[in-house]
Amino acid sequence: MSIKTIGFIGYGAMASLMGRNLVQAGYDVVAHTPSGRSNGAEADVPMLASPRLVAERSDAIIICVPNDEAENTALHGPDGLLAGLRSGQLVLDTSTVSPEQADHLAALLGERNVAVLDAPMSGSTPEAEKGALIMLVGGPEETVTLARPILDHIGRITIHAGPAGSATRLKLVVNGIMGGTLNIIAEGIAYGLAAGVERSVLFDALQELAVISPHHKRKIGMGKAGHFPSQFPTRLMSKDMGLLMEAARRCGVPMHGMAAASQNLAASNRNHADDDYSALIARMEREAANR
């Protein structure tokens, strides 16, 4: 299969950066968003009026939408993606959705002889801009091979998690650890400030510790500055934590620490929905440390 044109369903902060890298790699890119815009700005690729048109114009399609509801809206109806797909196409779903939604998509497209991978990415906008995302993929080995040239231009490594749906489940583990760890850091910072540790000493010391990941050191830097540009917005992290809690409930797995993080991120979402999820540090600083 020769892939020349890649279509995006959803062309926001992450997808537009992936699209830019694919254009630089020589692919033609088209896209659809309900607004006809990209990340709040005019897109630098052709914006089509419907998911159906994207399917009809493309050899491969990348779905990058916020949640199950948005994905189903894009899939169904006379102008939906399913109406324009044809046998032999490739679909990569980079969205973070529920495991049930990933299984549903694999079944729907399998009936149409369309190759599909659940392919959520790990990383934020800095990694997307550099083409350095970690791509988690679930599906048949032959589909991974077919998709690898695309994956190699948007990510620095591809991890084949197993059959369809496996990558979606792995992504919930990854994001749960991110959110849970950030919550622990925010609680520790709140205690340190309330106990009288000098603010710059506290934040600077945490930047030096090996037990804190480079990702979370970046978040601590945002907390120190009190500035939270949206590399990974709170509304999406809170949504992902909710997906994880429901998935764990279905499996009978207790997640006490994750539950606390999910609740704190949900509270932070009320005032920081479009800020980076590290704004939880500011919330804890205000409320727990009385600052």
CSV table of C-alpha atoms in Angstrom, one decimal:
chain,number,residue,atom,x,y,z
A,1,MET,CA,0.0,0.0,0.0
A,2,SER,CA,1.4,3.4,-1.0
A,3,ILE,CA,0.6,6.1,1.5
A,4,LYS,CA,0.9,9.6,0.0
A,5,THR,CA,-1.9,11.6,1.7
A,6,ILE,CA,-2.6,11.5,5.4
A,7,GLY,CA,-5.9,12.9,6.8
A,8,PHE,CA,-6.4,14.1,10.4
A,9,ILE,CA,-9.7,14.0,12.2
A,10,GLY,CA,-9.0,16.6,14.9
A,11,TYR,CA,-6.2,19.1,14.3
A,12,GLY,CA,-5.5,20.7,17.6
A,13,ALA,CA,-2.3,21.3,19.6
A,14,MET,CA,-0.8,17.8,19.3
A,15,ALA,CA,-2.2,16.8,15.8
A,16,SER,CA,-1.1,20.0,14.1
A,17,LEU,CA,2.5,19.4,15.3
A,18,MET,CA,2.4,15.8,14.1
A,19,GLY,CA,1.0,17.1,10.8
A,20,ARG,CA,3.8,19.6,10.4
A,21,ASN,CA,6.4,16.8,10.8
A,22,LEU,CA,4.6,14.6,8.3
A,23,VAL,CA,4.5,17.5,5.7
A,24,GLN,CA,8.2,18.0,6.2
A,25,ALA,CA,8.6,14.3,5.6
A,26,GLY,CA,7.0,14.7,2.2
A,27,TYR,CA,3.4,13.6,2.9
A,28,ASP,CA,0.4,15.6,1.8
A,29,VAL,CA,-1.9,16.3,4.8
A,30,VAL,CA,-5.5,17.3,5.0
A,31,ALA,CA,-7.6,17.7,8.1
A,32,HIS,CA,-11.0,18.2,9.6
A,33,THR,CA,-12.1,19.9,12.8
A,34,PRO,CA,-15.7,21.0,13.5
A,35,SER,CA,-14.5,24.6,13.7
A,36,GLY,CA,-12.4,24.4,10.5
A,37,ARG,CA,-9.5,25.8,12.5
A,38,SER,CA,-6.3,24.4,14.0
A,39,ASN,CA,-5.5,25.0,17.6
A,40,GLY,CA,-7.4,28.2,17.6
A,41,ALA,CA,-5.6,29.5,14.5
A,42,GLU,CA,-5.9,29.2,10.8
A,43,ALA,CA,-4.5,25.8,9.7
A,44,ASP,CA,-1.5,25.5,7.4
A,45,VAL,CA,-3.0,22.4,5.7
A,46,PRO,CA,-6.3,22.1,3.7
A,47,MET,CA,-9.2,21.9,6.1
A,48,LEU,CA,-12.1,19.8,4.8
A,49,ALA,CA,-15.7,20.1,5.7
A,50,SER,CA,-16.3,16.6,7.1
A,51,PRO,CA,-14.7,13.4,8.3
A,52,ARG,CA,-16.1,11.7,5.2
A,53,LEU,CA,-14.2,14.0,2.9
A,54,VAL,CA,-11.0,13.3,4.8
A,55,ALA,CA,-11.5,9.6,4.3
A,56,GLU,CA,-12.2,10.0,0.6
A,57,ARG,CA,-9.1,12.2,0.1
A,58,SER,CA,-6.7,10.2,2.2
A,59,ASP,CA,-4.7,6.9,2.1
A,60,ALA,CA,-4.3,6.9,5.9
A,61,ILE,CA,-6.2,8.7,8.6
A,62,ILE,CA,-5.1,9.8,12.0
A,63,ILE,CA,-7.8,10.4,14.6
A,64,CYS,CA,-6.8,12.8,17.4
A,65,VAL,CA,-9.9,13.8,19.4
A,66,PRO,CA,-10.5,14.5,23.1
A,67,ASN,CA,-12.8,11.7,24.1
A,68,ASP,CA,-15.2,8.8,23.2
A,69,GLU,CA,-18.1,11.2,22.4
A,70,ALA,CA,-16.0,13.3,20.0
A,71,GLU,CA,-14.7,10.1,18.3
A,72,ASN,CA,-18.2,8.6,17.8
A,73,THR,CA,-19.5,11.9,16.4
A,74,ALA,CA,-16.7,11.9,13.9
A,75,LEU,CA,-17.3,8.3,12.9
A,76,HIS,CA,-21.0,8.1,12.4
A,77,GLY,CA,-23.6,9.8,10.2
A,78,PRO,CA,-23.8,10.5,6.5
A,79,ASP,CA,-20.8,12.8,6.7
A,80,GLY,CA,-18.9,10.6,9.2
A,81,LEU,CA,-15.6,8.9,8.7
A,82,LEU,CA,-17.2,5.5,8.2
A,83,ALA,CA,-19.2,6.8,5.3
A,84,GLY,CA,-16.0,7.6,3.4
A,85,LEU,CA,-13.7,4.8,4.3
A,86,ARG,CA,-12.7,2.1,1.8
A,87,SER,CA,-11.2,-1.3,2.0
A,88,GLY,CA,-7.4,-1.3,2.4
A,89,GLN,CA,-7.1,2.1,4.2
A,90,LEU,CA,-5.1,2.6,7.4
A,91,VAL,CA,-6.5,4.3,10.5
A,92,LEU,CA,-4.4,5.3,13.5
A,93,ASP,CA,-6.3,6.4,16.5
A,94,THR,CA,-4.0,8.5,18.6
A,95,SER,CA,-6.8,9.7,20.9
A,96,THR,CA,-6.9,8.7,24.6
A,97,VAL,CA,-10.3,7.0,24.8
A,98,SER,CA,-11.8,4.2,27.0
A,99,PRO,CA,-10.7,0.6,26.4
A,100,GLU,CA,-14.3,-0.2,25.3
A,101,GLN,CA,-14.1,2.6,22.7
A,102,ALA,CA,-10.8,1.2,21.3
A,103,ASP,CA,-12.3,-2.3,21.1
A,104,HIS,CA,-15.4,-0.8,19.4
A,105,LEU,CA,-13.4,1.0,16.8
A,106,ALA,CA,-11.3,-2.1,16.0
A,107,ALA,CA,-14.4,-4.2,15.4
A,108,LEU,CA,-16.1,-1.5,13.3
A,109,LEU,CA,-13.1,-1.0,11.0
A,110,GLY,CA,-12.3,-4.7,10.9
A,111,GLU,CA,-15.8,-5.3,9.4
A,112,ARG,CA,-14.8,-2.9,6.6
A,113,ASN,CA,-11.4,-4.5,5.9
A,114,VAL,CA,-9.7,-1.3,7.1
A,115,ALA,CA,-6.4,-1.7,9.0
A,116,VAL,CA,-6.5,0.0,12.4
A,117,LEU,CA,-4.2,0.6,15.3
A,118,ASP,CA,-5.0,2.2,18.6
A,119,ALA,CA,-2.0,4.4,18.8
A,120,PRO,CA,-2.1,6.9,21.7
A,121,MET,CA,1.1,8.9,22.2
A,122,SER,CA,3.0,9.6,25.3
A,123,GLY,CA,4.4,13.0,25.5
A,124,SER,CA,3.3,16.7,25.3
A,125,THR,CA,3.6,19.5,22.8
A,126,PRO,CA,7.4,19.8,23.2
A,127,GLU,CA,7.8,16.2,22.2
A,128,ALA,CA,5.2,16.4,19.4
A,129,GLU,CA,7.0,19.4,17.9
A,130,LYS,CA,10.3,17.6,17.8
A,131,GLY,CA,8.8,14.3,16.5
A,132,ALA,CA,9.9,12.7,19.7
A,133,LEU,CA,6.7,11.2,21.0
A,134,ILE,CA,6.5,7.7,22.4
A,135,MET,CA,4.0,5.9,20.3
A,136,LEU,CA,2.0,3.1,21.9
A,137,VAL,CA,0.3,0.8,19.4
A,138,GLY,CA,-2.2,-2.0,19.6
A,139,GLY,CA,-3.1,-4.3,16.7
A,140,PRO,CA,-1.7,-6.9,14.4
A,141,GLU,CA,2.1,-6.9,13.6
A,142,GLU,CA,1.5,-6.5,9.9
A,143,THR,CA,-0.5,-3.3,10.6
A,144,VAL,CA,2.3,-2.0,12.8
A,145,THR,CA,4.7,-2.6,9.9
A,146,LEU,CA,2.4,-0.8,7.5
A,147,ALA,CA,2.2,2.2,9.8
A,148,ARG,CA,5.8,2.3,10.9
A,149,PRO,CA,6.9,5.0,8.3
A,150,ILE,CA,4.3,7.3,9.7
A,151,LEU,CA,5.0,6.5,13.3
A,152,ASP,CA,8.7,7.0,12.8
A,153,HIS,CA,8.1,10.6,11.7
A,154,ILE,CA,6.0,11.6,14.7
A,155,GLY,CA,7.7,9.6,17.4
A,156,ARG,CA,11.1,8.6,18.5
A,157,ILE,CA,10.1,5.1,19.5
A,158,THR,CA,7.1,2.8,18.8
A,159,ILE,CA,6.1,0.3,21.5
A,160,HIS,CA,3.8,-2.6,20.2
A,161,ALA,CA,1.7,-3.2,23.3
A,162,GLY,CA,-0.2,-6.3,21.9
A,163,PRO,CA,-3.5,-6.9,20.1
A,164,ALA,CA,-6.1,-4.2,19.5
A,165,GLY,CA,-7.0,-2.2,22.6
A,166,SER,CA,-3.7,-3.0,24.4
A,167,ALA,CA,-2.1,0.4,23.7
A,168,THR,CA,-5.2,2.2,25.0
A,169,ARG,CA,-5.0,0.3,28.2
A,170,LEU,CA,-1.3,0.9,28.5
A,171,LYS,CA,-1.8,4.6,27.9
A,172,LEU,CA,-4.2,4.8,30.9
A,173,VAL,CA,-1.4,3.3,33.1
A,174,VAL,CA,1.1,5.9,31.8
A,175,ASN,CA,-1.2,8.8,32.3
A,176,GLY,CA,-2.3,7.5,35.7
A,177,ILE,CA,1.3,7.4,36.9
A,178,MET,CA,1.8,11.0,35.5
A,179,GLY,CA,-1.3,12.4,37.3
A,180,GLY,CA,-0.7,10.4,40.5
A,181,THR,CA,2.9,11.5,40.7
A,182,LEU,CA,2.1,15.1,40.1
A,183,ASN,CA,-0.5,15.0,42.9
A,184,ILE,CA,2.1,13.6,45.3
A,185,ILE,CA,4.5,16.4,44.3
A,186,ALA,CA,1.9,19.1,44.7
A,187,GLU,CA,1.0,17.7,48.2
A,188,GLY,CA,4.7,17.7,49.2
A,189,ILE,CA,5.2,21.2,48.0
A,190,ALA,CA,2.1,22.4,49.9
A,191,TYR,CA,3.4,20.9,53.1
A,192,GLY,CA,6.9,22.4,52.6
A,193,LEU,CA,5.5,25.8,52.1
A,194,ALA,CA,3.1,25.5,55.0
A,195,ALA,CA,5.9,24.3,57.2
A,196,GLY,CA,8.0,27.4,56.4
A,197,VAL,CA,10.5,26.1,53.9
A,198,GLU,CA,11.6,29.0,51.7
A,199,ARG,CA,9.8,28.9,48.4
A,200,SER,CA,12.7,29.1,46.0
A,201,VAL,CA,14.8,26.7,48.1
A,202,LEU,CA,12.0,24.1,48.0
A,203,PHE,CA,11.4,24.4,44.2
A,204,ASP,CA,15.1,24.5,43.3
A,205,ALA,CA,15.8,21.5,45.6
A,206,LEU,CA,13.2,19.3,43.9
A,207,GLN,CA,14.7,20.1,40.5
A,208,GLU,CA,17.9,18.3,41.7
A,209,LEU,CA,16.4,15.0,42.9
A,210,ALA,CA,16.9,11.9,40.9
A,211,VAL,CA,13.6,10.4,42.1
A,212,ILE,CA,11.7,13.1,40.2
A,213,SER,CA,11.4,12.5,36.4
A,214,PRO,CA,12.4,15.1,33.8
A,215,HIS,CA,8.7,15.4,32.9
A,216,HIS,CA,7.8,16.3,36.4
A,217,LYS,CA,10.8,18.6,36.8
A,218,ARG,CA,9.3,20.6,33.9
A,219,LYS,CA,6.0,20.8,35.8
A,220,ILE,CA,7.8,21.9,39.0
A,221,GLY,CA,9.4,24.7,36.9
A,222,MET,CA,6.0,25.8,35.9
A,223,GLY,CA,4.8,25.7,39.5
A,224,LYS,CA,7.7,27.9,40.6
A,225,ALA,CA,7.0,30.4,37.8
A,226,GLY,CA,3.3,30.3,38.5
A,227,HIS,CA,2.8,30.0,34.7
A,228,PHE,CA,1.1,27.0,33.2
A,229,PRO,CA,1.2,27.0,29.3
A,230,SER,CA,-1.0,24.2,28.2
A,231,GLN,CA,1.3,21.4,27.2
A,232,PHE,CA,-1.2,18.9,28.6
A,233,PRO,CA,-4.4,20.7,29.7
A,234,THR,CA,-6.0,19.8,33.0
A,235,ARG,CA,-9.3,19.0,31.4
A,236,LEU,CA,-7.7,16.1,29.4
A,237,MET,CA,-5.7,14.8,32.3
A,238,SER,CA,-8.8,14.8,34.5
A,239,LYS,CA,-10.7,13.0,31.8
A,240,ASP,CA,-7.9,10.4,31.5
A,241,MET,CA,-7.9,9.8,35.3
A,242,GLY,CA,-11.6,9.3,35.2
A,243,LEU,CA,-11.2,6.7,32.4
A,244,LEU,CA,-8.5,4.9,34.4
A,245,MET,CA,-10.7,4.8,37.6
A,246,GLU,CA,-13.6,3.3,35.6
A,247,ALA,CA,-11.4,0.8,33.8
A,248,ALA,CA,-9.9,-0.3,37.2
A,249,ARG,CA,-13.3,-0.6,38.7
A,250,ARG,CA,-14.3,-3.0,35.9
A,251,CYS,CA,-11.2,-5.1,36.6
A,252,GLY,CA,-11.8,-5.1,40.4
A,253,VAL,CA,-8.5,-3.3,41.0
A,254,PRO,CA,-8.4,-0.9,44.0
A,255,MET,CA,-6.6,2.4,43.2
A,256,HIS,CA,-6.6,4.5,46.4
A,257,GLY,CA,-3.7,6.8,45.4
A,258,MET,CA,-5.0,7.3,41.9
A,259,ALA,CA,-8.4,8.1,43.3
A,260,ALA,CA,-7.1,10.9,45.4
A,261,ALA,CA,-5.2,12.3,42.4
A,262,SER,CA,-8.3,12.0,40.3
A,263,GLN,CA,-10.3,14.0,42.8
A,264,ASN,CA,-7.7,16.7,43.2
A,265,LEU,CA,-7.3,17.1,39.4
A,266,ALA,CA,-11.1,17.2,39.0
A,267,ALA,CA,-11.2,20.1,41.6
A,268,SER,CA,-8.3,21.8,39.8
A,269,ASN,CA,-10.2,21.5,36.5
A,270,ARG,CA,-12.9,23.9,37.8
A,271,ASN,CA,-10.5,26.8,37.5
A,272,HIS,CA,-7.6,25.5,35.3
A,273,ALA,CA,-9.3,23.5,32.6
A,274,ASP,CA,-7.2,24.9,29.8
A,275,ASP,CA,-4.1,25.4,31.8
A,276,ASP,CA,-1.4,22.7,32.0
A,277,TYR,CA,-2.3,20.0,34.5
A,278,SER,CA,0.6,21.1,36.6
A,279,ALA,CA,-1.6,24.0,37.7
A,280,LEU,CA,-2.6,21.6,40.5
A,281,ILE,CA,0.6,22.8,42.2
A,282,ALA,CA,-0.7,26.3,42.3
A,283,ARG,CA,-4.1,25.1,43.6
A,284,MET,CA,-2.4,23.2,46.4
A,285,GLU,CA,-0.1,26.2,47.1
A,286,ARG,CA,-3.1,28.5,47.5
A,287,GLU,CA,-5.4,26.2,49.4
A,288,ALA,CA,-3.3,23.9,51.5
A,289,ALA,CA,-0.5,26.3,52.2
A,290,ASN,CA,-2.8,29.3,52.7
A,291,ARG,CA,-0.9,31.4,50.2
